[in-house]
Tab-separated table of C-alpha atoms in Angstrom:
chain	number	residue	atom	x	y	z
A	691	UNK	CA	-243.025	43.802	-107.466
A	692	UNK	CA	-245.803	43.881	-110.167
A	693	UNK	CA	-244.154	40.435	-111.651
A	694	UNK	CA	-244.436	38.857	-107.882
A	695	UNK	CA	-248.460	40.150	-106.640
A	696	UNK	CA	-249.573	40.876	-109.998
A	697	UNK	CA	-250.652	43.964	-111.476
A	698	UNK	CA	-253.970	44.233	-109.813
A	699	UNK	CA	-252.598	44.348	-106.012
A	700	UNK	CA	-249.602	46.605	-107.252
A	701	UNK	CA	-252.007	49.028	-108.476
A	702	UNK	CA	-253.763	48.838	-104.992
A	703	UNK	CA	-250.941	49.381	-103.276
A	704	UNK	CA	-249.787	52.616	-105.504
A	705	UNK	CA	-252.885	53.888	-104.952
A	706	UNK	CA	-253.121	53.378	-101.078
A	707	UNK	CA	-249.630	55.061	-100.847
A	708	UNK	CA	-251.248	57.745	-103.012
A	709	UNK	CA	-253.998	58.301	-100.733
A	710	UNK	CA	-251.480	58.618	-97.876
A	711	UNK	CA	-249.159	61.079	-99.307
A	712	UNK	CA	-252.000	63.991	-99.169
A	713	UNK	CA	-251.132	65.912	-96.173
A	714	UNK	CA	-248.399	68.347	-97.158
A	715	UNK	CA	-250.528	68.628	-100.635
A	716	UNK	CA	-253.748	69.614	-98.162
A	717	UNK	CA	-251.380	72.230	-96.186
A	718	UNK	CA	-250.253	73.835	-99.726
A	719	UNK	CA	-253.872	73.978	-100.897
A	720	UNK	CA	-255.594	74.855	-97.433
A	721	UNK	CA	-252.828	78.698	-98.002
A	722	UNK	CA	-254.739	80.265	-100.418
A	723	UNK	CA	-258.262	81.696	-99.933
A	724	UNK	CA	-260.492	78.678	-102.075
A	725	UNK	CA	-259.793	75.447	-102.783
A	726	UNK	CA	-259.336	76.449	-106.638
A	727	UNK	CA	-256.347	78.586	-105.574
A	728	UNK	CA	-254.455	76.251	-103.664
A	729	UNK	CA	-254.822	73.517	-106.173
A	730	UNK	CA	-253.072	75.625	-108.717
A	731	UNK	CA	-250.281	76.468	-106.166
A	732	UNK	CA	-250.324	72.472	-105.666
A	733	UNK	CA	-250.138	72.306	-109.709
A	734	UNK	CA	-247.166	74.402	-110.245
A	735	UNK	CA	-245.180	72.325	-107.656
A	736	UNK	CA	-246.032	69.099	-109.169
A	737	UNK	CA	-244.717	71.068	-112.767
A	738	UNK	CA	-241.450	71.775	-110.617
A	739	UNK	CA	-241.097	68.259	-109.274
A	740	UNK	CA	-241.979	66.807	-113.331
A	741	UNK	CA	-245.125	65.307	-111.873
A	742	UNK	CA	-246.793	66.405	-115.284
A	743	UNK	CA	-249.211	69.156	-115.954
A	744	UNK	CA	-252.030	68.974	-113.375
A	745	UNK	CA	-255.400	70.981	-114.274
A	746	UNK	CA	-258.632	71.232	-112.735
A	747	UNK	CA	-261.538	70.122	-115.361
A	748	UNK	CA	-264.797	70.362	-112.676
A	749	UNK	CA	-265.948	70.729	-109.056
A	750	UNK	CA	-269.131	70.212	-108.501
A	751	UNK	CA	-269.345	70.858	-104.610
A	752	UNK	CA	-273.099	69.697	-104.849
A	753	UNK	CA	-273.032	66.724	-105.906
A	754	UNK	CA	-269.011	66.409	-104.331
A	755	UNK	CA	-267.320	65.237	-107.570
A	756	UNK	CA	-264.496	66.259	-109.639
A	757	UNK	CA	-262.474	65.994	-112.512
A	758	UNK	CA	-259.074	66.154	-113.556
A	759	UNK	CA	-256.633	66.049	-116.074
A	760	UNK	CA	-252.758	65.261	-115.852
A	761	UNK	CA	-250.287	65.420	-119.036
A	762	UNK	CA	-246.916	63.157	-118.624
A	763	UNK	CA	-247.222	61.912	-115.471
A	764	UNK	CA	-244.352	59.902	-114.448
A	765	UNK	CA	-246.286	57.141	-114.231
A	766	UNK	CA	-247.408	57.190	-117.574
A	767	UNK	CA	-243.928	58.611	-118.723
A	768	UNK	CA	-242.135	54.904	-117.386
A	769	UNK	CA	-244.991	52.339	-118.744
A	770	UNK	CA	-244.659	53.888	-121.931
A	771	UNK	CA	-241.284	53.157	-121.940
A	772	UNK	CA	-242.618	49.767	-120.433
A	773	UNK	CA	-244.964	49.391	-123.115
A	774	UNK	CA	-247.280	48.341	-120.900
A	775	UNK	CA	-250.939	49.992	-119.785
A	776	UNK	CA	-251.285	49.625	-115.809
A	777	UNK	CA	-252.858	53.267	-114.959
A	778	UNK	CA	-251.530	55.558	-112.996
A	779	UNK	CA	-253.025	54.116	-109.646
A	780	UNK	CA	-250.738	56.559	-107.190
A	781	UNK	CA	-251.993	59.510	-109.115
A	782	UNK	CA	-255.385	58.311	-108.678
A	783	UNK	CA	-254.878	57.519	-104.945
A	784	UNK	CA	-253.898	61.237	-104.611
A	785	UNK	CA	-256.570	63.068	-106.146
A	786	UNK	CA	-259.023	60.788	-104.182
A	787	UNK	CA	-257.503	61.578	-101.439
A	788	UNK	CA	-257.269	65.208	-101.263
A	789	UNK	CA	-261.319	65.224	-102.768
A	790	UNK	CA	-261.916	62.922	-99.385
A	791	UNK	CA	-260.210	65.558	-97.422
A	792	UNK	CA	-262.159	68.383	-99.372
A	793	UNK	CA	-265.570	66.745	-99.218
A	794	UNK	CA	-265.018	64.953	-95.859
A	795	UNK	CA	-265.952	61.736	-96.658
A	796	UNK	CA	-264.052	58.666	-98.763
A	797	UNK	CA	-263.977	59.174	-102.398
A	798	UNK	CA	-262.425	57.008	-105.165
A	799	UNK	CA	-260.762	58.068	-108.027
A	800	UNK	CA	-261.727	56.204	-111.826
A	801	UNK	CA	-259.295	56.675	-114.517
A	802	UNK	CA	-261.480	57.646	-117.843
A	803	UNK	CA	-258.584	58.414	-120.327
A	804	UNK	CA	-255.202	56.844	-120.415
A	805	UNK	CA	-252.183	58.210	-121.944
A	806	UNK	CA	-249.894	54.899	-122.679
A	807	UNK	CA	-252.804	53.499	-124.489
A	808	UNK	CA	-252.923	56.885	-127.103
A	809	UNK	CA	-255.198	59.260	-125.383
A	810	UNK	CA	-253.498	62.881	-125.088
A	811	UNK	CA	-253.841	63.064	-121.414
A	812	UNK	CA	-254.488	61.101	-118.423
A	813	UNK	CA	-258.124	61.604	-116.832
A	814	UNK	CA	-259.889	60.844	-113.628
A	815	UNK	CA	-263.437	61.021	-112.723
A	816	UNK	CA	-263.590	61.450	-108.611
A	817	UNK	CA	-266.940	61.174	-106.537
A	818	UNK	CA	-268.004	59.579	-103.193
A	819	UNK	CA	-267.442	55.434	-102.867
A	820	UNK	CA	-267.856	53.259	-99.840
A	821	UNK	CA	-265.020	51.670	-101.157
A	822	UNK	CA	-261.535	51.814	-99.581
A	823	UNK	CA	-258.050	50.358	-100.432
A	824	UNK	CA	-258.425	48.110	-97.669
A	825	UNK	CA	-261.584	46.250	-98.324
A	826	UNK	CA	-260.239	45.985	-101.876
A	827	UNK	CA	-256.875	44.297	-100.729
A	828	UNK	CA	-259.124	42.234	-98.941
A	829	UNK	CA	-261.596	41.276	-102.197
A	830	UNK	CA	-258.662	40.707	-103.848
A	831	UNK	CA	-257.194	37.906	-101.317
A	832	UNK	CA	-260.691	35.810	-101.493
A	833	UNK	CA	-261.366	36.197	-104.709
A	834	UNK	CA	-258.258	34.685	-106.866
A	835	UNK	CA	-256.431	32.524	-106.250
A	836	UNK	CA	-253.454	34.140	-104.174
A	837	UNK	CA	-253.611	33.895	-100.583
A	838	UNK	CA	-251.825	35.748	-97.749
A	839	UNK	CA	-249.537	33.252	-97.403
A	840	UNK	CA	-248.773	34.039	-101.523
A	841	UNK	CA	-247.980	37.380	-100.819
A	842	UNK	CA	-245.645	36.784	-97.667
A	843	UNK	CA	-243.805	34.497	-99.892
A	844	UNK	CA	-243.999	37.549	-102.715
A	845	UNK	CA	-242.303	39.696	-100.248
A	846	UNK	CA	-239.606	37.659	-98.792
A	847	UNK	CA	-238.294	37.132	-102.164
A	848	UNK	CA	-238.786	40.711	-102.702
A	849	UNK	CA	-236.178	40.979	-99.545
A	850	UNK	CA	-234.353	38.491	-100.484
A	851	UNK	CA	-233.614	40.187	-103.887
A	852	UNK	CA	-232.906	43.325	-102.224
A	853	UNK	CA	-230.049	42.037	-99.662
A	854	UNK	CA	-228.268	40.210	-102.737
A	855	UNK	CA	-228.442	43.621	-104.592
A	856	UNK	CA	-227.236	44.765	-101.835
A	857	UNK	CA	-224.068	42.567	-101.616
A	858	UNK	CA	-223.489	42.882	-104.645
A	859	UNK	CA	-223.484	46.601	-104.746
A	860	UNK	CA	-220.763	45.898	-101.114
A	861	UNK	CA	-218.877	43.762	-103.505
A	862	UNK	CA	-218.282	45.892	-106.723
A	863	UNK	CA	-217.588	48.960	-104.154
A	864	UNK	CA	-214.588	46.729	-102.761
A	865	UNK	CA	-213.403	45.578	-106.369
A	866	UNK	CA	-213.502	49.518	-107.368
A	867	UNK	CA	-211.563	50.313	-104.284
A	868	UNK	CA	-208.692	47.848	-105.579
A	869	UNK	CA	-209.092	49.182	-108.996
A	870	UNK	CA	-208.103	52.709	-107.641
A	871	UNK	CA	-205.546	50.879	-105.650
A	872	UNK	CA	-204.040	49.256	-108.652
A	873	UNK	CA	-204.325	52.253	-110.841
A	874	UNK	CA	-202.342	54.407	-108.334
A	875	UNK	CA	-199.734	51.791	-108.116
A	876	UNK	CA	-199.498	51.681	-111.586
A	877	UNK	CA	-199.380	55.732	-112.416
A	878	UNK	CA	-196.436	55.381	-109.151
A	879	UNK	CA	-194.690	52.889	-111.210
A	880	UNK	CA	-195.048	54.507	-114.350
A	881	UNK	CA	-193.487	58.261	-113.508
A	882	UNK	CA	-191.018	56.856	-110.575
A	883	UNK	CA	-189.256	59.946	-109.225
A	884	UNK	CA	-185.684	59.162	-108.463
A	885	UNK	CA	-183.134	61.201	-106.532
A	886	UNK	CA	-179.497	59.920	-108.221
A	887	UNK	CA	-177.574	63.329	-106.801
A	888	UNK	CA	-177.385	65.147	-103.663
A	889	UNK	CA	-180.416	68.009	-104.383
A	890	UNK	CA	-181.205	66.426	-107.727
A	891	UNK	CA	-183.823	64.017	-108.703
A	892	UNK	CA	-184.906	62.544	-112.064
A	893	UNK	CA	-187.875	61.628	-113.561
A	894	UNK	CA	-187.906	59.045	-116.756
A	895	UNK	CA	-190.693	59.583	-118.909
A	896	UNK	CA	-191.837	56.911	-120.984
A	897	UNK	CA	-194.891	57.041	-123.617
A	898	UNK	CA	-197.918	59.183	-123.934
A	899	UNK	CA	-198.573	61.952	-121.474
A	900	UNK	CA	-202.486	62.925	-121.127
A	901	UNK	CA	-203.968	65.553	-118.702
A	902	UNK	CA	-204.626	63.196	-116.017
A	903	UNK	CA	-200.737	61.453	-115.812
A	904	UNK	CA	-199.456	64.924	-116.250
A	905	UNK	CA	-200.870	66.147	-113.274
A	906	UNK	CA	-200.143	62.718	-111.566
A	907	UNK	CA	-196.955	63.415	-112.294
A	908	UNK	CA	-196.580	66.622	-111.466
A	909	UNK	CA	-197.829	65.876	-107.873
A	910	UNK	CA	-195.481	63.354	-107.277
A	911	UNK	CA	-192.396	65.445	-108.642
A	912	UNK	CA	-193.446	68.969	-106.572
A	913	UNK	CA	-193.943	66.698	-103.457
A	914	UNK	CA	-190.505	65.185	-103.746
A	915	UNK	CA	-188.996	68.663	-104.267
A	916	UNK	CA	-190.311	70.020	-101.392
A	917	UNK	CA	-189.637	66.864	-99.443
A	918	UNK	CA	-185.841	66.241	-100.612
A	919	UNK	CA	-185.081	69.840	-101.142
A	920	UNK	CA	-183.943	69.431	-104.655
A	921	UNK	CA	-182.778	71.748	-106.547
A	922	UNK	CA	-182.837	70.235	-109.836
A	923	UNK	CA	-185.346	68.114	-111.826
A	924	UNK	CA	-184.100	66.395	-114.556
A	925	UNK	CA	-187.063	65.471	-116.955
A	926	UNK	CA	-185.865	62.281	-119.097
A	927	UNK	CA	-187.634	62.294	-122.307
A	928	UNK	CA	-185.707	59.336	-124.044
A	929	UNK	CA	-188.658	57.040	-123.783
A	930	UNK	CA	-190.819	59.276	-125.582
A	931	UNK	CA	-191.432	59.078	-129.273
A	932	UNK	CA	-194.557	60.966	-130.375
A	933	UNK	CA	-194.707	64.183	-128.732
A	934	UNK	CA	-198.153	66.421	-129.863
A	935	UNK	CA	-199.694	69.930	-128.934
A	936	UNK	CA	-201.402	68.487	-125.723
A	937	UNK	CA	-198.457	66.732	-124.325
A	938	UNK	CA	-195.812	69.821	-125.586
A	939	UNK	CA	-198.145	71.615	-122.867
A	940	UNK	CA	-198.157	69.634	-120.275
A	941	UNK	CA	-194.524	69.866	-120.310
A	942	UNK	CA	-194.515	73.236	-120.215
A	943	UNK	CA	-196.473	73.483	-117.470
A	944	UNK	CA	-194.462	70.614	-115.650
A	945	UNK	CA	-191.810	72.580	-116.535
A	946	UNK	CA	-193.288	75.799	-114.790
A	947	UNK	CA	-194.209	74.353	-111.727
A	948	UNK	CA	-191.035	72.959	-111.164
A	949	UNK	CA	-189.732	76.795	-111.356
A	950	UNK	CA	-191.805	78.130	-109.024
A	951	UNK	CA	-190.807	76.046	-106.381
A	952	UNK	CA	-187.164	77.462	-106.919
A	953	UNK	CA	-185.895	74.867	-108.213
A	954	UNK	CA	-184.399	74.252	-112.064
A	955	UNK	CA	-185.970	72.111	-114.337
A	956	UNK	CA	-183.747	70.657	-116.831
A	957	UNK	CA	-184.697	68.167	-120.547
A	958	UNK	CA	-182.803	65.557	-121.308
A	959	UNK	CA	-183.199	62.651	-124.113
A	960	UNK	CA	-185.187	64.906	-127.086
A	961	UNK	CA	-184.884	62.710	-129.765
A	962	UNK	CA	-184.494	64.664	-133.254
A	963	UNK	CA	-188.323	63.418	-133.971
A	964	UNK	CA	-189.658	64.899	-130.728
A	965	UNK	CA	-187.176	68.239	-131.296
A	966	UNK	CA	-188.727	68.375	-134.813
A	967	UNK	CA	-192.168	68.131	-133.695
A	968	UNK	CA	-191.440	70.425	-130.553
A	969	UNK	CA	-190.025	73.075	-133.467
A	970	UNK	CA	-192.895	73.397	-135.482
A	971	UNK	CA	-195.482	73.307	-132.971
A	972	UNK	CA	-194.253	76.693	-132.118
A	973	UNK	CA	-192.071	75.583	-128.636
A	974	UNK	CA	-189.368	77.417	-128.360
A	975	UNK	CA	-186.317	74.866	-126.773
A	976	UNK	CA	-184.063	77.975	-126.465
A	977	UNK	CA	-186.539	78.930	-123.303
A	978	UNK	CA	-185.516	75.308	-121.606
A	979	UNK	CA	-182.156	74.113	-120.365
A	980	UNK	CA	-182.030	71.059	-122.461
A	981	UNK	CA	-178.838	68.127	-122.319
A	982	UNK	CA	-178.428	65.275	-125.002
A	983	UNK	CA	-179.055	62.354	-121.949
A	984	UNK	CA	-179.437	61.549	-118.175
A	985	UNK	CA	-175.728	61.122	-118.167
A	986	UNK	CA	-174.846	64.577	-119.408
A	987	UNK	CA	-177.873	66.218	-117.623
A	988	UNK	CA	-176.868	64.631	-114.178
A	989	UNK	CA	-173.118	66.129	-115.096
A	990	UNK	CA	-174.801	69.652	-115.840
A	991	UNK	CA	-176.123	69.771	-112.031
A	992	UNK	CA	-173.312	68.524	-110.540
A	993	UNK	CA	-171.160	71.074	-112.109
A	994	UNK	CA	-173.550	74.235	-111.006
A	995	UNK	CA	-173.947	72.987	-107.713
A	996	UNK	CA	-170.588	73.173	-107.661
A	997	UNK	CA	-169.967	76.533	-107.031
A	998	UNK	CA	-172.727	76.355	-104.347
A	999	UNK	CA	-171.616	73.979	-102.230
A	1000	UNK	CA	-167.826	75.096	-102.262
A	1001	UNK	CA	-169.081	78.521	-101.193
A	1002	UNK	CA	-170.746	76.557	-98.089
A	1003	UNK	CA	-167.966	74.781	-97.188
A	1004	UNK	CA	-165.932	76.671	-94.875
A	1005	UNK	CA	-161.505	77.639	-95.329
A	1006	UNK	CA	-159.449	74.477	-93.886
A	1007	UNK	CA	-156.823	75.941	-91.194
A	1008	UNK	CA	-153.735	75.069	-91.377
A	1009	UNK	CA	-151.271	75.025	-88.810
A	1010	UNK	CA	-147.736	76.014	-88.340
């Protein structure tokens, strides 16, 4: 906005919306007992809200002026990191305002120190002025160059700008929507869970396994179980080849929440590597039921549901 008026009317227009925003800081101030008081109340919220460090330097009720000092104001806090010197115009605005409201008539405030240009503090000097932010909008307009017609243009590009930021914030929403999309598809692709028995399912494991594919995983697997009824989980680790403390645990917790639904989880496919890295990262294997493949571990269920499902299956009569 300051590129497209200039820095002149941008400072005008701080400043008027500084001069507006005074009537819950008048309310705060008008609780305590003397204006003193409820400035300091008014100072410790602006502290909260990282408005700077506000102080008090005079009040001369006489003559109706004051001054004041402010210590990493936001405003000065983003020009410095600007690098540029503008004032802090919506500062001003304010204190002039609530002195207009204290002393009942208009007052204007005059920035005397300036903290992006080295001074330690921002300062303001505020007394009576017949001036107003509308009759200097208005000086402005005549006296350069710019006309109304300027800053209409000014702010239809400024709305313009706006509604393409706008699409484009619509349009990398969407793409990050089909990026989740994609990604779920892929972690579905990449730990399918595959029933290949009556109550037993399998689930081929191939590469790394971090926290967040372990519990993706994990979801998928317990959902199935529940859904199918399974009672055995075979967990093919044949397409695994580097096996390290993080992803020992998250088979062991795979491993446990399998369990807890009742059902039996069961390893198949440690290659000697992975069995010798299992080993001396302290895992015991004798704690797991382990098989050398899918083969033998899909032979392992069949045989102890076995007894089961005989047990189900009710005499045959024969007759005479």
């Amino acid at each position: 906005m300051q590129r497209m008026v200039g820095t002149e009317r941008f400072n005008v227009c701080l400043q008027s919306g500084g001069r507006e925003g005074t009537r819950e800081d008048w309310d705060l101030i008008c609780s305590a007992p003397t204006f003193e008081e409820g400035f300091a109340l008014l100072v410790e919220e602006a502290r909260k809200a990282n408005w700077g460090d506000w102080s008090l330097l005079v009040l001369d009720s006489d003559r109706q002026e004051a001054r004041f000092r402010v210590v990493n104001s936001w405003e000065s806090i983003y020009q410095r990191a600007l690098g540029v010197t503008w004032g802090s115009s919506y500062l001003a605005g304010k204190l002039a305002g609530i002195c207009s409201r204290l002393f009942g008539m208009s007052c204007w405030a005059e920035q005397t120190a300036y903290q992006v240009a080295g001074d330690p503090w921002d300062e303001f000097f505020v007394r009576p002025s017949d001036g107003t932010v509308e009759r200097e909008v208005e000086d402005l307009v005549r006296m350069d160059a710019a006309t109304r017609a300027d800053l209409a243009v000014a702010l239809e590009k400024l709305r313009h700008e706006v509604s393409e930021r706008r699409q484009t914030e619509h349009d990398l929403r969407e793409k990050l929507e089909v990026i989740r999309r994609q990604d779920e598809a892929i972690q579905a692709l990449s730990t399918p869970v595959l029933q290949v028995w009556d109550g037993v399912l399998a689930l081929p494991l191939i590469g790394t396994i971090d926290g967040r594919r372990a519990a993706s995983l994990t979801e998928r697997l317990l959902g199935e179980i529940v859904r199918t009824g399974s009672r055995f989980a075979l967990l093919d680790l044949t397409g695994v080849e580097i096996v390290d403390t993080s992803t020992a645990d998250h088979l062991l917790r795979v491993v446990g929440a399998v369990q807890l639904l009742g059902a039996q989880a069961i390893i198949t496919g440690i290659n000697p590597a992975v069995a010798q890295t299992l080993t001396s990262l302290g895992v015991d294997l004798s704690t797991f039921t382990t098989q050398q493949n899918l083969q033998e571990g899909l032979r392992y269920c069949i045989q102890e549901a076995a007894p089961a499902r005989a047990a189900r299956t009710p005499p045959r009569r024969h007759g005479r």
